[in-house]
């Protein structure tokens, strides 16, 4: 009977490990001192650490140096139950000392007797999304601050946005131009 229980436990552990290692996000556990006790395969890949080397490391060492203190403070608040969870974008630090953006979800971890054991965290790599957001912000800034009149149209030619320079040059308010065709600015007094 005892051997059967051990075999069943090993099978459950193997199944859970396979599930963890199949995940597309980093999943990790942190003890009450802030040390990583378990990290799935994706976490090792995301941070560029060799397999099974993250356990024993301090979680805050994976946070970008510019955000390390904030990360440590939030972790301590979670561990002391001052806050229930963390759901934030954070700049992280890879093993090769390059940075990337991750979205962290963290919560307290309890055992079967409801005793606090530490924290469970999930990190999704959002580096591409952050780069796209920065490019969109730059494009929006150029659109807003350009001296030239800019018109953005849908595929059918309907105006979906104009910048301030367009309104200044043409005399059309933004609200007047939206939904119309750019031919509204065509002059009958000039050749094509």
C-alpha positions as CSV (number, residue, x, y, z in Angstrom):
1,X,0.0,0.0,0.0
2,X,2.8,2.4,0.9
3,X,4.6,1.8,-2.4
4,X,1.3,2.4,-4.3
5,X,0.9,5.7,-2.5
6,X,4.4,6.7,-3.4
7,X,3.9,5.7,-7.0
8,X,0.7,7.7,-7.2
9,X,2.4,10.8,-5.7
10,X,5.3,10.5,-8.1
11,X,2.8,10.3,-11.0
12,X,1.0,13.4,-9.8
13,X,4.3,15.3,-9.4
14,X,5.4,14.3,-12.9
15,X,2.0,15.4,-14.3
16,X,2.2,18.7,-12.5
17,X,5.8,19.3,-13.7
18,X,4.8,18.6,-17.3
19,X,1.9,21.0,-17.0
20,X,4.2,23.7,-15.6
21,X,6.9,23.1,-18.2
22,X,4.4,23.2,-21.1
23,X,3.2,26.7,-20.0
24,X,3.9,29.7,-22.3
25,X,4.4,31.9,-19.3
26,X,6.9,31.8,-16.5
27,X,5.5,30.3,-13.3
28,X,7.5,30.4,-10.0
29,X,7.2,30.0,-6.2
30,X,9.0,32.2,-3.7
31,X,9.5,31.4,0.0
32,X,9.0,33.7,2.9
33,X,12.5,35.1,2.6
34,X,12.0,36.0,-1.1
35,X,14.0,33.1,-2.6
36,X,12.7,31.2,-5.6
37,X,11.9,27.6,-4.7
38,X,10.4,26.4,-8.0
39,X,10.6,27.8,-11.5
40,X,9.2,26.2,-14.7
41,X,11.1,25.7,-18.0
42,X,9.6,28.9,-19.5
43,X,11.0,31.0,-16.6
44,X,14.5,29.7,-17.2
45,X,14.2,30.4,-21.0
46,X,12.7,33.9,-20.4
47,X,15.5,34.9,-18.0
48,X,18.3,33.0,-19.9
49,X,19.2,30.9,-16.9
50,X,20.3,27.2,-17.3
51,X,17.7,24.7,-16.3
52,X,17.2,24.2,-12.5
53,X,19.5,27.1,-11.6
54,X,16.9,29.6,-10.5
55,X,15.8,27.9,-7.2
56,X,17.7,29.5,-4.4
57,X,18.1,32.8,-6.2
58,X,16.3,35.9,-4.8
59,X,13.3,37.0,-6.9
60,X,14.3,40.7,-6.7
61,X,17.6,39.9,-8.4
62,X,15.6,39.2,-11.6
63,X,14.0,42.7,-11.5
64,X,15.8,45.4,-13.4
65,X,18.1,47.4,-11.1
66,X,16.0,50.6,-11.7
67,X,12.9,48.8,-10.3
68,X,14.5,46.4,-7.8
69,X,13.5,48.4,-4.7
70,X,9.9,48.8,-5.8
71,X,9.8,45.1,-6.6
72,X,11.2,44.3,-3.1
73,X,8.7,46.5,-1.4
74,X,5.7,45.0,-3.2
75,X,7.0,41.5,-2.5
76,X,7.3,42.3,1.2
77,X,3.7,43.8,1.2
78,X,2.5,40.6,-0.3
79,X,4.3,38.4,2.2
80,X,2.9,40.5,5.1
81,X,-0.6,40.5,3.7
82,X,-0.7,44.3,3.3
83,X,-1.8,43.7,-0.3
84,X,-3.6,40.7,-1.7
85,X,-2.1,40.5,-5.1
86,X,0.2,42.2,-7.6
87,X,-0.8,42.7,-11.2
88,X,1.7,45.0,-12.9
89,X,4.1,45.5,-15.9
90,X,7.7,45.3,-14.7
91,X,11.1,45.7,-16.3
92,X,13.1,42.5,-15.7
93,X,16.8,41.7,-15.9
94,X,18.1,38.6,-17.8
95,X,21.1,36.5,-16.8
96,X,23.1,38.2,-19.6
97,X,22.2,41.6,-18.1
98,X,19.8,42.6,-20.9
99,X,16.3,43.9,-20.0
100,X,12.8,42.9,-21.1
101,X,9.3,43.8,-20.1
102,X,7.1,41.3,-18.3
103,X,3.6,41.4,-16.9
104,X,3.6,40.0,-13.3
105,X,0.7,38.5,-11.5
106,X,1.5,37.5,-7.9
107,X,-0.4,36.1,-4.9
108,X,0.2,34.6,-1.6
109,X,0.8,30.8,-1.5
110,X,-0.8,28.7,1.2
111,X,-0.4,25.1,2.1
112,X,-3.2,22.6,2.7
113,X,-3.5,23.9,6.4
114,X,-3.9,27.5,5.1
115,X,-0.5,28.5,6.4
116,X,1.4,31.0,4.3
117,X,4.3,29.4,2.5
118,X,5.4,32.4,0.3
119,X,4.2,33.6,-3.1
120,X,3.2,32.2,-6.4
121,X,4.0,34.3,-9.5
122,X,3.3,34.3,-13.2
123,X,5.2,36.4,-15.7
124,X,4.2,36.9,-19.3
125,X,6.8,38.4,-21.7
126,X,5.3,41.6,-23.0
127,X,8.5,43.1,-24.5
128,X,7.0,43.2,-28.1
129,X,3.8,44.8,-26.8
130,X,5.8,47.5,-25.0
131,X,7.9,48.2,-28.1
132,X,4.7,48.5,-30.2
133,X,3.2,50.9,-27.6
134,X,6.3,53.1,-27.7
135,X,6.1,53.2,-31.5
136,X,2.5,54.1,-31.4
137,X,3.2,56.9,-28.9
138,X,5.9,58.2,-31.1
139,X,3.6,58.1,-34.2
140,X,0.9,59.8,-32.2
141,X,3.3,62.5,-31.1
142,X,4.4,63.1,-34.7
143,X,0.8,63.2,-35.8
144,X,-0.1,65.7,-33.1
145,X,2.9,68.0,-33.5
146,X,3.4,68.0,-37.3
147,X,3.2,71.3,-39.1
148,X,1.8,69.6,-42.1
149,X,-1.9,68.8,-42.3
150,X,-2.3,65.0,-41.9
151,X,-5.5,63.1,-42.7
152,X,-6.0,59.4,-41.8
153,X,-8.6,57.6,-43.8
154,X,-10.3,54.2,-43.7
155,X,-9.9,51.9,-46.7
156,X,-13.0,53.3,-48.3
157,X,-11.6,56.9,-48.1
158,X,-13.6,58.0,-45.1
159,X,-11.7,60.4,-42.9
160,X,-11.2,58.8,-39.4
161,X,-8.8,61.4,-38.0
162,X,-7.1,64.7,-38.8
163,X,-4.4,66.6,-36.9
164,X,-4.5,70.1,-35.6
165,X,-2.5,71.4,-38.6
166,X,-5.1,70.1,-40.9
167,X,-7.8,72.1,-39.1
168,X,-5.6,75.2,-39.1
169,X,-4.7,74.9,-42.8
170,X,-8.2,74.0,-44.1
171,X,-10.5,75.7,-41.7
172,X,-12.4,72.5,-41.1
173,X,-12.9,71.6,-37.5
174,X,-12.0,68.0,-36.7
175,X,-15.7,67.1,-36.0
176,X,-16.6,68.5,-39.5
177,X,-14.0,66.4,-41.3
178,X,-14.6,63.1,-39.5
179,X,-16.7,60.7,-41.5
180,X,-16.3,62.7,-44.7
181,X,-14.2,62.2,-47.8
182,X,-11.0,64.1,-48.3
183,X,-12.5,65.7,-51.4
184,X,-14.1,68.2,-49.0
185,X,-10.9,70.3,-49.3
186,X,-11.0,70.2,-53.1
187,X,-11.0,73.7,-54.6
188,X,-13.1,74.5,-57.6
189,X,-10.7,77.5,-58.2
190,X,-7.6,75.4,-58.9
191,X,-6.7,72.7,-61.5
192,X,-6.2,69.2,-60.2
